């Protein structure tokens, strides 16, 4: 008989190794899925994980895309990881991302066609504010009325999507757009654009913010009182209570930070890679970032690596779609599978597996 | 604007159809939560059921077989959740989210060949005598079998939870898994059965969306219905009768806003479309303002990990 024995504390080795194991298992299961779709599994996996980085034909285009896609994922995931550590579940980052983009873009569009260099910083502030404000709805409902933040933050994603449609179709629509939906192109106007900082790398201001967020989160979690309180609340809510942690404050800070970071990610996307406010400029980064946060073990450095890996699956997925005719949805299923395997193998971190009856009471 | 075009009798009939997918999913989740498990993957199981049911109904030409396939599909998907949370003791919130993300991807993958296909129609069953009653007859007694089944299940689940031994055991497991375990009940086995029941009900709800309510296959067509089902369980304070009330209330809001859109109310369509979600949030706030989880009637062991040897 196999049974589980709880470890006194999580295994350090397994904490580092389980994400790798999960990725390997996902590749095996994903290979089987690709084989079931009638594709050569080895070729598919090579196209997704190897070709975007190393193939001569594609890497010139794909490599910069890595940072473009990883930037928003990392930025959002860092914010989410703070709350997840403390047991505060913001799963509506997609909505905060949309509202951040709308608010930031609205500022830029209102000041069009001014060329002042001050516009972009104000847009950044507006983007962060939009995401923060949207996240404050579940935060205040949680602290004031004890309403479940999971459901509220998620339902607000659908509200944000409708709001986005309304903005793209009427309020923020390009007056010179010949009646097409969507706003003016922000990335083609100097004062409102988020350009590539170093040509050919994909590095833009948002990616820079992502890296800064990683460093800040690392310092905060390890050196700051707030980081300690977050970790303590996650590991033992009762101990946190005795240590004088104010749960209301923690909820407001965790949800607020994750909302502001998601809003920033939205603004950088809409003024850079996406270029304009359109009905479907959002591609689900807010949800994928949840996987990134877990794959990175809620650790800033882990999230950095996980964000890059997840970005690779996006780019490789597009490449596989183009080269092998692999359906785009299979990548989404692949990413979901990764989270399953990750959560599954996590058992090794917290439990020892015992075979036989030894140790059973 | 022409509000006179809205016929209240037609409104009630369509309300029942709009509410049925959510009612089914919420009833399933009610049983799951009563056993002490929080499965946030309802959306993923619904959409998987929607495509399984749609595909099988199109291939066989029989909607009833499609509905059964949807239940099997939903239950199979929920089995992944059951294995991860009950055997490997994974976090229920995270695993439920994973189920939703995976279900959305999987369904879109399975549904590629079915976009734009017309499903076989589900026959209406007129209940003899009652269907001939004036006014009430056409509104209440001329629906398809799934609508009747959903109402029948409200009664079955209410009675089972309240009066049967099975319901008592299920509630015991949900209130205190350690006590139930000490009494010799197989906590893990009971929970896995409850999770699979929830998956089957969510799957059926999804299939009702794709086969009757819409009826066609569209990527991501559940559009948050699974999350609303979760909210309705909270609204219902974990009681079967109130789940019916909550689902029909929500169905009413959905249908009303669609009718207002059609009547050309002077409000942008997008704002009407977001109203069901806003009202769900509002209802959640009102319910939770009453007090803590205990005051609401939530099962005491909801979301807690059960590990027998600890």
XYZ file of C-alpha atoms in Angstrom:
671
model
C 0.000 0.000 0.000
C 1.308 3.452 -0.924
C 0.586 6.242 1.478
C 1.671 9.790 2.134
C 3.490 11.053 5.157
C 3.502 14.783 5.846
C 6.912 16.408 5.915
C 7.659 18.629 8.889
C 8.544 21.345 6.416
C 8.476 21.485 2.613
C 11.453 19.872 0.933
C 13.849 22.472 -0.514
C 15.119 20.109 -3.214
C 11.659 19.242 -4.426
C 10.512 22.877 -4.299
C 13.142 23.680 -6.911
C 12.809 20.472 -8.880
C 9.015 20.000 -9.155
C 8.536 22.747 -11.807
C 11.167 21.045 -13.973
C 9.491 17.680 -13.457
C 6.116 19.209 -14.304
C 7.479 20.684 -17.534
C 8.926 17.300 -18.531
C 5.651 15.507 -17.765
C 3.705 18.150 -19.699
C 5.981 17.663 -22.690
C 5.284 13.916 -22.603
C 1.523 14.391 -22.232
C 1.569 17.216 -24.788
C 3.487 14.983 -27.208
C 0.763 12.363 -26.824
C -1.863 15.050 -27.482
C -0.032 16.211 -30.622
C 0.291 12.587 -31.753
C -3.451 12.176 -31.228
C -3.950 15.201 -33.486
C -1.979 13.371 -36.160
C 1.267 15.359 -35.882
C 4.750 14.049 -35.237
C 5.161 14.740 -31.498
C 8.929 15.258 -31.657
C 8.676 17.690 -34.520
C 5.883 19.564 -32.727
C 7.842 19.861 -29.476
C 10.948 20.946 -31.372
C 8.954 23.595 -33.224
C 7.518 24.928 -29.971
C 10.534 24.841 -27.673
C 13.631 24.850 -29.884
C 12.962 26.534 -33.214
C 11.856 29.955 -31.916
C 15.205 30.379 -30.170
C 17.736 28.526 -32.273
C 16.462 27.890 -35.789
C 18.226 30.136 -38.312
C 15.062 30.688 -40.243
C 12.829 31.939 -37.449
C 14.924 33.049 -34.494
C 15.539 36.541 -35.888
C 11.822 37.207 -35.644
C 11.025 34.998 -32.645
C 13.727 35.942 -30.164
C 12.582 39.550 -29.635
C 9.014 38.254 -29.283
C 10.150 36.330 -26.226
C 10.564 39.504 -24.187
C 7.487 41.138 -25.725
C 5.322 38.252 -24.522
C 7.154 37.566 -21.260
C 7.019 41.213 -20.121
C 3.297 41.435 -19.358
C 3.183 37.860 -18.030
C 5.951 38.565 -15.518
C 4.529 41.932 -14.506
C 1.084 40.472 -13.809
C 2.341 37.256 -12.216
C 4.565 39.118 -9.742
C 1.544 41.025 -8.483
C -0.626 37.913 -8.289
C 2.049 35.954 -6.443
C 1.966 38.371 -3.485
C -1.740 37.742 -2.931
C -1.540 34.003 -3.662
C 1.153 33.677 -0.992
C -1.159 35.234 1.565
C -4.219 33.258 0.439
C -5.802 36.246 -1.291
C -7.031 35.114 -4.682
C -7.147 37.771 -7.352
C -8.075 35.825 -10.461
C -9.459 38.814 -12.337
C -6.120 40.196 -13.543
C -7.458 40.054 -17.093
C -10.073 42.639 -16.168
C -7.575 44.892 -14.394
C -5.318 44.586 -17.431
C -8.153 45.748 -19.723
C -9.169 48.670 -17.503
C -5.554 49.761 -17.108
C -5.184 49.791 -20.869
C -8.429 51.752 -21.327
C -7.509 54.392 -18.710
C -3.962 54.839 -19.972
C -5.045 54.970 -23.593
C -7.843 57.419 -22.791
C -5.290 59.885 -21.371
C -3.106 59.546 -24.436
C -6.049 59.944 -26.789
C -7.450 62.945 -24.903
C -4.148 64.806 -25.313
C -3.709 63.846 -28.983
C -1.990 65.333 -31.036
C 0.222 67.039 -28.449
C 3.888 66.055 -28.671
C 4.844 66.693 -25.051
C 7.160 64.127 -23.476
C 5.068 64.354 -20.304
C 2.191 62.457 -21.877
C 3.635 58.978 -21.613
C 4.460 59.171 -17.879
C 0.920 60.376 -17.220
C -0.411 57.473 -19.275
C 1.640 55.070 -17.169
C 0.153 56.544 -13.995
C -3.343 56.357 -15.445
C -2.825 52.736 -16.461
C -1.647 51.747 -12.996
C -4.499 53.694 -11.456
C -7.100 51.998 -13.683
C -5.906 48.527 -12.744
C -5.649 49.485 -9.089
C -9.160 50.948 -9.006
C -10.645 47.881 -10.703
C -8.940 45.613 -8.165
C -10.154 47.805 -5.325
C -13.740 46.726 -6.076
C -13.211 43.106 -4.926
C -10.794 44.336 -2.227
C -13.257 46.707 -0.613
C -16.173 44.302 -0.984
C -14.003 41.672 0.699
C -12.869 43.834 3.600
C -16.168 45.626 4.066
C -18.747 42.888 3.424
C -16.599 39.732 3.428
C -17.638 39.005 -0.159
C -15.673 36.246 -1.880
C -12.891 38.002 -3.842
C -12.434 35.049 -6.218
C -15.929 35.317 -7.659
C -16.098 39.116 -7.699
C -12.705 39.622 -9.365
C -13.524 36.991 -11.978
C -17.029 38.311 -12.743
C -15.534 41.775 -13.196
C -13.478 40.393 -16.105
C -16.688 39.962 -18.091
C -17.794 43.467 -17.124
C -14.416 44.839 -18.229
C -14.695 43.021 -21.563
C -18.070 44.628 -22.235
C -16.673 47.999 -21.224
C -13.769 47.467 -23.625
C -16.188 46.687 -26.448
C -18.119 49.856 -25.726
C -14.913 51.935 -25.620
C -13.559 50.488 -28.865
C -16.885 50.891 -30.666
C -17.894 54.344 -29.472
C -16.139 56.411 -26.813
C -12.501 55.925 -27.826
C -13.122 55.131 -31.484
C -10.803 56.757 -34.000
C -12.668 59.769 -35.453
C -10.575 59.453 -38.603
C -10.952 55.682 -38.790
C -13.570 55.605 -41.563
C -16.063 53.981 -39.230
C -13.863 50.994 -38.365
C -13.944 49.947 -34.702
C -10.857 50.612 -32.584
C -9.047 53.703 -31.363
C -6.281 55.752 -32.981
C -3.026 53.860 -33.212
C -1.066 54.841 -30.098
C 2.153 53.143 -31.131
C 2.434 55.218 -34.316
C 2.313 58.530 -32.476
C 5.576 59.472 -30.794
C 4.214 60.910 -27.533
C 1.911 57.957 -26.780
C 4.019 55.052 -27.979
C 5.861 52.373 -26.058
C 8.757 51.767 -28.460
C 11.411 49.071 -28.560
C 14.254 50.494 -26.459
C 17.072 48.484 -28.018
C 16.282 47.541 -31.593
C 16.028 43.818 -32.282
C 15.642 42.710 -28.670
C 11.935 43.213 -28.025
C 12.897 45.176 -24.924
C 10.308 47.894 -24.270
C 9.454 49.997 -21.224
C 6.972 47.381 -20.014
C 9.612 44.640 -20.025
C 11.863 46.967 -18.040
C 9.056 47.476 -15.525
C 8.674 43.701 -15.362
C 12.322 43.261 -14.411
C 12.086 46.060 -11.846
C 8.992 44.398 -10.365
C 10.923 41.131 -9.991
C 13.709 42.885 -8.077
C 11.334 44.924 -5.916
C 9.249 41.869 -5.060
C 12.376 39.935 -4.163
C 13.586 42.654 -1.820
C 10.163 43.151 -0.290
C 9.551 39.477 0.383
C 12.975 38.898 1.903
C 13.914 42.141 3.595
C 10.737 44.036 4.369
C 8.212 43.654 7.164
C 5.345 43.577 4.674
C 6.916 40.637 2.851
C 7.246 38.800 6.134
C 3.602 39.471 6.942
C 2.525 38.169 3.542
C 4.510 34.962 3.958
C 3.339 34.507 7.531
C -0.327 34.946 6.627
C 0.028 32.337 3.896
C 1.796 29.803 6.059
C -0.178 30.259 9.247
C -3.078 32.728 9.394
C -3.463 32.197 13.139
C 0.172 32.976 13.866
C -0.184 36.080 11.697
C -3.126 37.176 13.828
C -1.049 36.879 16.985
C 1.837 38.692 15.324
C -0.449 41.665 14.832
C -0.907 41.437 11.065
C -3.811 43.577 9.946
C -5.697 41.387 7.455
C -7.706 44.274 6.007
C -4.562 46.202 5.196
C -2.948 43.115 3.685
C -5.943 42.454 1.416
C -5.982 46.060 0.222
C -2.239 46.048 -0.433
C -2.091 42.658 -2.174
C -5.123 43.216 -4.400
C -4.138 46.833 -5.045
C -0.583 45.974 -6.060
C -1.612 43.131 -8.332
C -4.274 45.331 -9.909
C -1.849 48.210 -10.497
C 0.749 45.892 -12.048
C -1.865 44.265 -14.279
C -3.069 47.740 -15.297
C 0.491 48.716 -16.170
C 0.898 45.576 -18.267
C -2.298 46.481 -20.110
C -1.140 50.020 -20.807
C 2.265 48.900 -22.114
C 0.581 46.359 -24.358
C -2.005 48.735 -25.777
C 0.533 51.466 -26.496
C 3.171 49.067 -27.813
C 2.694 45.604 -29.315
C -1.108 45.851 -29.676
C -1.004 49.509 -30.719
C -4.643 50.448 -30.248
C -7.715 49.846 -28.108
C -9.683 47.246 -30.042
C -12.420 44.813 -29.037
C -10.025 41.925 -28.625
C -6.580 43.410 -28.001
C -6.435 41.371 -24.785
C -5.242 37.826 -25.420
C -5.640 36.276 -21.983
C -2.323 37.250 -20.381
C -4.218 37.853 -17.137
C -5.197 34.184 -16.991
C -1.914 32.758 -18.264
C -0.147 34.823 -15.590
C -1.884 32.635 -12.983
C -0.047 29.639 -14.438
C 3.188 31.660 -14.551
C 2.846 32.564 -10.871
C 2.404 28.932 -9.841
C 5.057 27.602 -12.209
C 7.466 30.120 -10.668
C 6.534 28.772 -7.217
C 5.301 32.279 -6.296
C 8.972 33.239 -6.089
C 10.121 36.365 -8.004
C 13.078 34.688 -9.702
C 11.009 31.612 -10.454
C 8.325 33.821 -12.013
C 10.939 35.466 -14.222
C 11.980 32.069 -15.601
C 8.401 30.795 -15.786
C 7.335 33.933 -17.675
C 10.027 33.355 -20.273
C 9.045 29.687 -20.641
C 5.370 30.551 -20.997
C 6.213 33.235 -23.554
C 8.094 30.547 -25.464
C 4.992 28.340 -25.582
C 3.033 31.266 -27.052
C 5.626 31.963 -29.743
C 6.358 28.307 -30.421
C 2.632 27.674 -30.534
C 2.187 30.327 -33.206
C 5.092 28.863 -35.136
C 3.670 25.353 -34.871
C 0.315 26.673 -36.017
C 1.974 28.212 -39.064
C 4.421 25.399 -39.890
C 2.574 22.247 -38.867
C -1.036 23.385 -38.865
C -1.294 22.606 -35.167
C -4.506 24.192 -33.828
C -3.953 27.287 -31.693
C -6.234 25.906 -28.994
C -3.883 22.980 -28.404
C -1.368 25.417 -26.897
C -4.000 26.671 -24.476
C -4.736 23.079 -23.467
C -0.988 22.493 -23.195
C -0.627 25.434 -20.784
C -3.566 24.184 -18.714
C -1.976 20.731 -18.561
C 1.228 22.263 -17.250
C -0.643 23.702 -14.279
C -2.238 20.309 -13.567
C 1.080 18.510 -13.542
C 2.617 21.233 -11.435
C -0.097 20.994 -8.793
C 0.053 17.214 -8.927
C 3.796 16.771 -8.463
C 3.686 19.338 -5.683
C 2.690 16.470 -3.431
C 6.368 15.487 -3.428
C 7.284 18.818 -1.854
C 4.973 18.511 1.114
C 4.757 14.755 1.600
C 6.999 11.735 1.635
C 5.741 8.767 -0.299
C 5.927 5.594 1.758
C 5.420 2.154 0.355
C 4.265 -0.589 2.703
C 2.683 -0.231 6.113
C 5.695 1.208 7.909
C 4.895 4.275 9.941
C 1.130 3.986 9.589
C -0.746 4.452 12.820
C -38.382 52.080 -27.830
C -41.261 49.651 -27.881
C -41.700 47.846 -24.595
C -45.126 46.577 -25.540
C -43.398 44.041 -27.809
C -42.232 42.197 -24.693
C -44.690 39.456 -23.898
C -44.508 38.438 -20.221
C -45.622 34.866 -20.946
C -42.934 34.323 -23.562
C -40.550 35.946 -21.099
C -41.227 33.304 -18.440
C -40.868 30.470 -20.937
C -37.522 31.732 -22.221
C -36.428 32.546 -18.676
C -36.739 28.867 -17.756
C -34.623 27.899 -20.753
C -31.998 30.545 -19.966
C -31.806 29.481 -16.327
C -31.558 25.722 -16.876
C -27.804 25.464 -17.693
C -26.908 27.475 -14.601
C -29.430 25.629 -12.461
C -27.924 22.253 -13.419
C -24.337 23.385 -12.841
C -25.206 25.076 -9.551
C -27.038 21.978 -8.273
C -23.985 19.859 -9.048
C -21.686 22.313 -7.316
C -24.052 22.421 -4.335
C -23.543 18.693 -3.768
C -19.773 19.031 -4.236
C -19.576 21.863 -1.713
C -21.849 20.048 0.725
C -19.202 17.313 0.774
C -16.631 19.955 1.768
C -14.927 20.417 -1.615
C -14.698 23.727 -3.461
C -14.427 23.042 -7.202
C -13.833 26.295 -9.085
C -13.624 24.382 -12.355
C -17.374 24.565 -13.090
C -16.778 26.808 -16.105
C -14.262 24.341 -17.550
C -16.540 21.335 -16.996
C -19.508 23.176 -18.503
C -17.692 24.125 -21.675
C -16.268 20.617 -22.021
C -19.766 19.227 -21.612
C -21.002 21.730 -24.166
C -18.664 20.487 -26.886
C -18.866 16.778 -25.947
C -22.640 16.931 -26.050
C -22.657 18.951 -29.244
C -20.210 16.711 -31.083
C -21.890 13.459 -30.088
C -25.367 14.831 -30.797
C -24.269 15.925 -34.280
C -22.529 12.603 -35.008
C -25.382 10.403 -33.782
C -28.203 12.760 -34.690
C -29.672 12.157 -31.265
C -29.619 14.985 -28.708
C -30.363 12.608 -25.814
C -27.191 10.610 -26.490
C -25.361 13.933 -26.769
C -26.597 14.990 -23.337
C -25.439 11.690 -21.843
C -22.035 12.110 -23.500
C -21.820 15.603 -22.025
C -22.424 14.187 -18.552
C -19.691 11.602 -19.107
C -17.344 14.292 -20.457
C -17.939 16.605 -17.507
C -17.480 13.760 -15.044
C -14.243 12.624 -16.718
C -12.815 16.115 -16.494
C -13.869 16.429 -12.869
C -12.046 13.167 -12.202
C -8.754 15.000 -12.884
C -9.741 17.506 -10.199
C -10.741 14.684 -7.853
C -7.447 12.870 -8.352
C -5.347 15.988 -7.797
C -7.202 17.321 -4.768
C -8.239 14.099 -3.030
C -5.345 11.727 -3.767
C -2.441 14.137 -4.318
C -3.868 16.692 -1.837
C -3.372 19.677 -4.150
C -4.805 23.116 -3.364
C -8.470 23.168 -4.391
C -8.608 26.789 -5.518
C -5.593 26.465 -7.806
C -6.688 23.083 -9.176
C -10.175 24.388 -9.919
C -8.685 27.297 -11.842
C -6.465 24.881 -13.752
C -9.555 22.846 -14.640
C -11.222 25.931 -16.087
C -8.159 27.003 -18.087
C -7.612 23.474 -19.390
C -11.302 22.944 -20.167
C -11.453 26.136 -22.237
C -8.429 25.036 -24.289
C -9.573 21.442 -24.652
C -13.098 22.386 -25.722
C -11.824 24.794 -28.330
C -9.545 22.036 -29.637
C -12.338 19.464 -29.777
C -14.768 21.934 -31.288
C -12.730 22.941 -34.344
C -14.743 20.903 -36.801
C -18.086 21.926 -35.340
C -18.151 25.698 -35.796
C -21.212 26.680 -37.806
C -22.762 23.207 -37.661
C -26.442 22.973 -36.784
C -27.240 20.453 -34.035
C -30.271 18.119 -34.138
C -33.182 19.777 -32.373
C -34.287 18.628 -28.955
C -38.002 17.748 -28.937
C -40.413 19.462 -26.565
C -42.474 17.195 -24.384
C -45.980 18.349 -23.699
C -47.228 16.953 -20.445
C -50.691 15.488 -21.114
C -53.632 17.488 -19.716
C -51.434 20.048 -17.915
C -50.056 21.364 -21.199
C -53.593 22.169 -22.333
C -54.288 24.473 -19.397
C -54.784 28.073 -20.457
C -51.778 30.404 -19.883
C -50.013 28.105 -17.396
C -49.888 25.172 -19.817
C -47.780 26.661 -22.602
C -45.541 28.459 -20.115
C -44.738 25.654 -17.686
C -45.586 22.328 -19.290
C -44.316 22.501 -22.843
C -40.574 22.256 -22.305
C -37.935 19.728 -23.270
C -36.896 16.885 -20.981
C -33.849 18.693 -19.575
C -35.924 21.510 -18.071
C -38.138 18.962 -16.300
C -35.069 16.992 -15.263
C -33.442 20.075 -13.718
C -36.516 20.811 -11.599
C -36.833 17.138 -10.693
C -33.196 17.214 -9.536
C -33.902 20.201 -7.272
C -36.446 18.071 -5.441
C -34.240 14.967 -5.430
C -31.208 16.805 -4.070
C -33.275 18.670 -1.479
C -34.899 15.455 -0.245
C -31.671 13.462 -0.325
C -29.739 16.027 1.663
C -32.523 16.525 4.149
C -34.044 13.100 4.711
C -31.778 10.315 3.496
C -28.893 8.525 5.126
C -26.753 9.262 2.074
C -27.398 12.980 2.507
C -26.563 12.819 6.167
C -23.236 11.106 5.483
C -22.425 13.613 2.751
C -23.128 16.517 5.075
C -21.103 14.944 7.864
C -18.120 14.638 5.538
C -18.538 18.275 4.563
C -18.943 19.581 8.093
C -16.146 17.636 9.767
C -14.083 15.221 7.709
C -12.112 14.064 10.735
C -15.234 13.097 12.655
C -16.690 11.362 9.604
C -13.429 9.513 9.127
C -13.388 8.445 12.765
C -16.900 7.061 12.324
C -15.559 4.888 9.531
C -16.891 6.708 6.486
C -14.663 6.737 3.425
C -14.177 10.508 3.200
C -12.070 10.475 0.043
C -14.331 8.022 -1.790
C -17.479 9.993 -0.913
C -15.892 13.231 -2.013
C -14.734 11.769 -5.320
C -18.280 10.549 -6.022
C -19.649 14.007 -5.183
C -17.094 15.694 -7.450
C -18.024 13.389 -10.339
C -21.699 14.101 -9.799
C -20.900 17.813 -9.937
C -18.936 17.289 -13.144
C -21.790 15.386 -14.780
C -24.327 18.072 -13.856
C -22.053 20.869 -15.109
C -21.473 18.914 -18.310
C -25.207 18.531 -18.867
C -25.681 22.237 -18.213
C -23.051 23.010 -20.844
C -24.685 20.688 -23.368
C -28.021 22.389 -22.779
C -26.365 25.663 -23.740
C -24.860 24.348 -26.976
C -27.772 22.099 -27.999
C -30.873 24.030 -26.934
C -30.238 27.504 -25.634
C -27.962 28.893 -28.380
C -27.994 26.304 -30.289
C -24.607 26.027 -31.960
C -20.966 25.667 -30.991
C -18.998 28.856 -30.306
C -15.563 29.001 -28.631
C -15.859 30.056 -24.995
C -19.646 30.080 -25.284
C -20.314 29.537 -21.577
C -19.134 33.156 -21.044
C -18.938 32.957 -17.271
C -22.037 30.807 -16.701
C -19.959 28.443 -14.563
C -18.793 31.293 -12.352
C -22.323 32.556 -11.997
C -23.362 29.032 -10.953
C -20.717 29.190 -8.222
C -22.069 32.538 -7.085
C -25.614 31.157 -7.021
C -24.563 28.418 -4.595
C -23.386 31.145 -2.209
C -26.553 33.153 -2.833
C -28.595 30.041 -2.045
C -26.863 29.561 1.323
C -26.191 25.972 0.213
C -29.902 25.089 -0.078
C -31.367 23.338 -3.116
C -34.637 25.300 -3.193
C -32.854 28.607 -3.134
C -30.554 27.452 -5.943
C -33.694 27.190 -8.093
C -34.734 30.686 -7.048
C -31.263 32.104 -7.717
C -30.940 30.470 -11.128
C -34.392 31.666 -12.249
C -33.693 35.148 -10.947
C -30.513 35.199 -12.974
C -32.304 33.740 -15.995
C -34.869 36.504 -15.640
C -32.234 39.231 -15.655
C -30.526 37.717 -18.705
C -33.763 37.447 -20.673
C -34.963 40.875 -19.636
C -31.764 42.558 -20.780
C -31.899 40.670 -24.097
C -35.484 41.836 -24.578
C -34.532 45.391 -23.722
C -31.737 45.193 -26.285
C -34.226 43.978 -28.882
C -36.719 46.674 -27.927
C -34.030 49.276 -28.568
C -33.726 50.809 -25.102
C -31.662 53.962 -25.133
C -28.638 52.389 -23.472
C -25.599 50.905 -25.258
C -25.864 47.149 -25.782
C -22.597 46.558 -23.894
C -23.982 48.049 -20.702
C -27.045 45.827 -20.898
C -24.832 42.797 -21.551
C -22.782 43.425 -18.413
C -25.861 43.697 -16.208
C -26.153 39.959 -15.349
C -22.589 39.967 -14.012
C -23.108 43.191 -12.059
C -26.320 41.900 -10.542
C -24.592 38.651 -9.560
C -21.909 40.671 -7.771
C -24.564 42.800 -6.082
C -26.412 39.719 -4.864
C -23.148 38.227 -3.550
C -22.469 41.413 -1.613
C -25.938 41.485 -0.091
C -25.686 37.841 0.968
C -22.190 38.104 2.417
C -22.953 41.327 4.277
C -25.181 39.249 6.552
C -22.220 37.682 8.291
C -19.459 35.114 8.093
C -19.383 31.756 6.409
C -21.118 30.053 9.285
C -23.995 32.534 9.235
C -24.410 31.870 5.544
C -24.590 28.128 6.074
C -21.357 27.155 4.341
C -20.112 23.635 5.135
C -17.472 23.923 7.856
C -14.812 21.850 6.073
C -15.283 23.622 2.715
C -11.983 23.823 0.832
C -9.927 22.146 3.561
C -7.494 19.393 2.665
C -8.198 16.024 4.268
C -5.223 13.828 5.099
C -6.173 10.720 7.034
C -2.943 9.868 8.818
C -2.269 13.352 10.177
